[in-house]
Short mmCIF file of C-alpha atoms and ligand atoms in Angstrom, two decimals:
data_model
loop_
_atom_site.label_atom_id
_atom_site.label_comp_id
_atom_site.label_asym_id
_atom_site.label_seq_id
_atom_site.Cartn_x
_atom_site.Cartn_y
_atom_site.Cartn_z
CA MET A 257 0.30 5.41 8.74
CA SER A 258 -2.10 3.87 10.99
CA GLU A 259 -1.55 2.46 14.20
CA PRO A 260 -1.13 -1.31 14.55
CA ARG A 261 -5.00 -2.69 14.80
CA THR A 262 -6.60 -5.95 16.40
CA ALA A 263 -10.26 -6.92 16.42
CA SER A 264 -11.03 -8.21 19.87
CA PRO A 265 -10.48 -10.78 21.23
CA GLY A 266 -6.98 -11.73 20.29
CA GLY A 267 -5.70 -15.39 19.53
CA VAL A 268 -5.98 -17.32 16.48
CA HIS A 269 -9.47 -17.42 14.68
CA ALA A 270 -10.77 -18.96 11.52
CA ILE A 271 -13.36 -17.31 9.06
CA ARG A 272 -14.64 -17.95 5.70
CA ALA A 273 -13.97 -14.96 3.64
CA ASP A 274 -12.10 -13.60 0.29
CA ILE A 275 -8.75 -12.47 2.35
CA THR A 276 -8.67 -9.48 0.16
CA THR A 277 -11.68 -7.93 1.82
CA VAL A 278 -10.51 -8.19 5.50
CA ALA A 279 -8.68 -5.50 7.07
CA ALA A 280 -5.43 -6.33 9.32
CA ASP A 281 -1.90 -4.79 9.73
CA ALA A 282 -0.34 -7.81 7.47
CA VAL A 283 -1.87 -10.02 5.05
CA VAL A 284 0.10 -13.28 4.27
CA ASN A 285 -0.01 -14.44 0.67
CA ALA A 286 0.99 -17.88 -0.41
CA ALA A 287 3.39 -17.00 -3.20
CA ASN A 288 5.98 -18.92 -5.44
CA GLN A 289 9.81 -18.97 -5.13
CA HIS A 290 9.72 -16.56 -8.22
CA LEU A 291 7.51 -13.96 -6.32
CA ALA A 292 5.82 -13.78 -9.92
CA GLY A 293 2.24 -13.88 -9.05
CA GLY A 294 -0.20 -16.58 -10.22
CA GLY A 295 -3.67 -17.70 -9.57
CA GLY A 296 -5.30 -18.47 -6.36
CA VAL A 297 -4.88 -16.40 -3.60
CA ASP A 298 -1.59 -15.00 -4.89
CA GLY A 299 -3.61 -13.60 -8.05
CA ALA A 300 -6.45 -12.33 -5.83
CA ILE A 301 -4.06 -10.49 -3.47
CA HIS A 302 -1.99 -8.99 -6.64
CA ARG A 303 -5.30 -7.84 -8.48
CA ALA A 304 -6.77 -6.27 -5.34
CA ALA A 305 -3.57 -4.41 -4.33
CA GLY A 306 -2.60 -3.34 -7.71
CA PRO A 307 0.51 -3.01 -9.45
CA SER A 308 2.77 -1.65 -6.65
CA LEU A 309 3.01 -4.81 -5.14
CA MET A 310 4.58 -6.63 -8.26
CA ALA A 311 6.84 -3.39 -8.56
CA GLU A 312 8.01 -3.41 -5.23
CA LEU A 313 8.72 -7.41 -5.28
CA ARG A 314 10.76 -6.85 -8.38
CA GLU A 315 12.87 -3.89 -7.08
CA ARG A 316 13.62 -5.52 -3.53
CA TYR A 317 13.72 -9.10 -4.09
CA ASP A 318 15.08 -12.12 -6.47
CA GLY A 319 12.67 -14.59 -5.49
CA CYS A 320 12.37 -16.54 -2.13
CA PRO A 321 13.41 -19.97 -1.33
CA THR A 322 10.63 -22.41 -0.35
CA GLY A 323 9.89 -22.22 3.48
CA GLY A 324 10.88 -18.48 3.23
CA ALA A 325 9.14 -15.26 3.19
CA VAL A 326 9.40 -11.47 2.34
CA ILE A 327 7.40 -8.42 3.02
CA THR A 328 6.26 -5.47 0.99
CA GLY A 329 3.52 -2.82 1.21
CA ALA A 330 0.03 -3.72 0.63
CA GLY A 331 -1.14 -1.10 -2.24
CA ARG A 332 -4.80 -0.81 -2.05
CA LEU A 333 -5.45 -3.52 0.45
CA ASP A 334 -6.71 -2.35 3.81
CA ALA A 335 -3.47 -3.43 5.40
CA ARG A 336 -0.07 -1.95 5.95
CA HIS A 337 2.03 -5.00 4.58
CA VAL A 338 1.96 -8.19 2.43
CA ILE A 339 4.08 -10.97 3.59
CA HIS A 340 4.74 -13.25 0.81
CA ALA A 341 5.27 -17.04 2.17
CA VAL A 342 6.40 -19.44 -0.07
CA GLY A 343 4.97 -23.04 0.91
CA PRO A 344 5.95 -26.54 -0.38
CA ARG A 345 4.77 -28.22 -3.45
CA TRP A 346 3.31 -31.34 -2.05
CA ARG A 347 5.01 -34.61 -3.65
CA ASP A 348 4.20 -37.33 -1.17
CA GLY A 349 4.82 -35.86 2.34
CA GLU A 350 8.51 -37.74 2.13
CA HIS A 351 10.41 -34.72 0.75
CA GLY A 352 10.31 -32.27 3.99
CA GLU A 353 6.96 -30.88 2.99
CA PRO A 354 5.54 -30.55 6.48
CA GLU A 355 8.79 -28.96 7.60
CA LYS A 356 8.94 -26.57 4.73
CA LEU A 357 5.16 -25.46 5.58
CA ARG A 358 6.17 -24.91 8.99
CA SER A 359 8.87 -22.70 8.03
CA ALA A 360 6.72 -20.57 5.70
CA TYR A 361 4.28 -19.90 8.82
CA ARG A 362 7.21 -19.23 11.00
CA ASN A 363 9.22 -16.77 8.81
CA ALA A 364 5.72 -15.12 7.94
CA PHE A 365 5.03 -14.70 11.53
CA ALA A 366 8.35 -13.47 12.20
CA LEU A 367 8.20 -10.71 9.90
CA ALA A 368 4.94 -9.60 10.88
CA THR A 369 6.43 -9.01 14.42
CA GLU A 370 9.58 -7.74 12.93
CA HIS A 371 7.33 -4.84 11.52
CA GLY A 372 5.35 -4.31 14.71
CA CYS A 373 2.02 -5.83 13.55
CA ALA A 374 -0.71 -6.64 15.89
CA SER A 375 -3.21 -8.30 13.59
CA VAL A 376 -2.55 -11.01 10.58
CA THR A 377 -4.49 -12.45 7.99
CA CYS A 378 -3.28 -15.58 6.65
CA PRO A 379 -4.54 -18.03 3.92
CA SER A 380 -4.11 -21.92 4.04
CA ILE A 381 -0.60 -21.73 2.71
CA SER A 382 0.06 -24.77 0.10
CA THR A 383 -3.48 -26.50 0.25
CA GLY A 384 -4.65 -25.09 -3.22
CA ILE A 385 -2.37 -25.39 -6.36
CA TYR A 386 0.27 -26.95 -4.56
CA GLY A 387 -1.79 -29.81 -3.24
CA PHE A 388 -1.04 -30.04 0.36
CA PRO A 389 -3.65 -31.96 2.17
CA ILE A 390 -5.46 -29.47 4.31
CA GLU A 391 -6.13 -31.97 7.20
CA ALA A 392 -2.16 -32.10 7.69
CA ALA A 393 -1.45 -28.58 7.01
CA ALA A 394 -4.27 -27.11 9.49
CA PRO A 395 -2.33 -28.46 12.61
CA ILE A 396 0.94 -26.86 11.19
CA ALA A 397 -0.50 -23.64 10.49
CA ILE A 398 -2.16 -23.45 13.91
CA GLU A 399 0.60 -24.49 15.81
CA GLU A 400 3.03 -21.94 14.45
CA ALA A 401 0.27 -19.44 14.90
CA LEU A 402 -0.20 -19.96 18.48
CA SER A 403 3.53 -20.20 19.05
CA ALA A 404 3.84 -16.88 17.13
CA LEU A 405 1.14 -15.37 19.62
CA ALA A 406 2.90 -16.69 22.78
CA ALA A 407 6.60 -15.67 21.98
CA PRO A 408 7.89 -13.14 24.93
CA ASN A 409 7.58 -9.41 23.60
CA THR A 410 5.77 -10.19 20.25
CA SER A 411 3.80 -7.37 18.75
CA LEU A 412 1.10 -10.06 17.54
CA GLU A 413 -2.04 -10.34 19.03
CA LEU A 414 -4.43 -11.54 16.48
CA ILE A 415 -4.25 -14.20 13.65
CA THR A 416 -7.02 -14.98 11.58
CA PHE A 417 -6.95 -17.59 8.97
CA VAL A 418 -9.07 -16.71 6.08
CA LEU A 419 -10.56 -20.03 4.46
CA PHE A 420 -12.18 -19.56 0.86
CA SER A 421 -14.58 -22.54 1.51
CA GLU A 422 -16.72 -24.08 4.07
CA PRO A 423 -14.86 -27.54 3.98
CA ASP A 424 -11.67 -25.74 4.62
CA LEU A 425 -13.18 -23.73 7.17
CA ALA A 426 -14.60 -26.58 8.81
CA VAL A 427 -10.98 -28.50 9.27
CA PHE A 428 -9.39 -25.36 10.58
CA ARG A 429 -12.33 -24.91 13.15
CA ARG A 430 -12.17 -28.81 14.20
CA THR A 431 -8.20 -28.30 14.62
CA LEU A 432 -8.67 -25.02 16.61
CA GLU A 433 -11.19 -26.66 18.91
CA ALA A 434 -8.50 -29.53 19.54
CA ARG A 435 -5.95 -27.29 20.73
CA PRO A 436 -5.44 -25.52 23.76
CA PRO A 437 -5.77 -21.45 23.58
CA ALA A 438 -2.71 -19.51 23.35
CA SER A 439 -1.32 -18.75 27.04
N1 APR B 195 -8.96 -15.65 -0.22
C1 APR B 195 -8.88 -16.65 0.51
N2 APR B 195 -8.12 -17.77 0.51
C2 APR B 195 -8.00 -18.09 -0.95
C3 APR B 195 -8.47 -17.21 -1.73
C4 APR B 195 -8.90 -15.79 -1.39
N3 APR B 195 -9.12 -14.75 -2.24
N4 APR B 195 -8.44 -17.58 -3.34
C5 APR B 195 -7.85 -18.67 -2.93
N5 APR B 195 -7.82 -19.05 -1.61
C6 APR B 195 -7.42 -20.40 -1.02
C7 APR B 195 -7.61 -21.69 -1.91
O1 APR B 195 -8.80 -22.19 -1.64
C8 APR B 195 -6.61 -22.58 -1.07
O2 APR B 195 -7.13 -23.23 0.22
O3 APR B 195 -6.09 -20.10 -0.46
C9 APR B 195 -5.50 -21.57 -0.55
C10 APR B 195 -4.02 -21.47 -1.11
O4 APR B 195 -4.36 -21.88 -2.28
P1 APR B 195 -3.40 -21.29 -3.55
O5 APR B 195 -3.83 -20.07 -3.69
O6 APR B 195 -3.67 -22.16 -4.75
O7 APR B 195 -1.98 -21.46 -3.03
P2 APR B 195 -0.82 -22.70 -2.67
O8 APR B 195 -1.49 -23.96 -2.81
O9 APR B 195 0.10 -22.11 -1.79
O10 APR B 195 0.04 -22.54 -4.15
C11 APR B 195 0.74 -21.46 -4.51
O11 APR B 195 -0.40 -20.94 -6.33
O12 APR B 195 -1.24 -18.93 -6.82
C12 APR B 195 -0.14 -19.75 -7.33
O13 APR B 195 1.79 -18.05 -7.32
C13 APR B 195 1.00 -19.07 -6.52
O14 APR B 195 2.35 -20.74 -7.53
C14 APR B 195 2.00 -20.29 -6.47
C15 APR B 195 1.01 -21.36 -5.83
#
C-alpha cells in the first residue's frame, strides 16, 4: 500500500467538496449504529467505495454504539481506510448529545492514528439527518481535531473537514478562525 499522505500545510482545515472526491489516508464516514449504510454522506461513501465496504462491515462488526467508530478498507475511494463513526441523533441537547459527538470524533481520530494515517478527511458528523445544530457541532469537531493533532507521537498531520454546503463551510471556517492553531 502507499505511504501515508499529507497535503501541506498540516493542521486543521475546512473545504467545500464531495468527500468522496478528496484523497486522504482515511475518510471518516457519518454512520449509524447498525453500520447499515443510509442516505447522506454514508450513502455517498458506500456508492463511491463499492460493495467491498459493506461486505467488510458485515464480516467484521456487529454494529457500533453511538459515540464509537470502526475501521475498514476503502474500496474504490482514493484512501486506505474508511472510519465509520456513529454520532448521536439530536433530541434536545440534554441527552448527552455533545459528549457523544465528541466521543465519535475522538474514537475516529484514535483509529486513524492507530493505523498510521497522516491525512484524514471528515464530514460534519450528526449535522445532517441526525439534526445536531452545526453551530454547536463545529467547535466540538475542531477541538477534537486540534487535540488529536497535538497528541504526542501521533501519526496525524492534517485533518480536513469536508463540508457539503457554503453555509456549513462558513460555520467551520468561522469556528476555526476563532481558535488558536494546533501547537
Ligand atoms: N460529502 C461531504 N459531506 C456530505 C456529503 C458528501 N458527499 N453528503 C452529505 N454530506 C453532509 C451533510 O450535508 C451533513 O452536513 O454530511 C453531513 C452529515 O450529514 P448526514 O450524512 O445526514 O449524517 P448524520 O447527520 O450523521 O446522520 C447519520 O444518516 O446517512 C445516514 O446512515 C446514516 O443513519 C445515519 C445518519
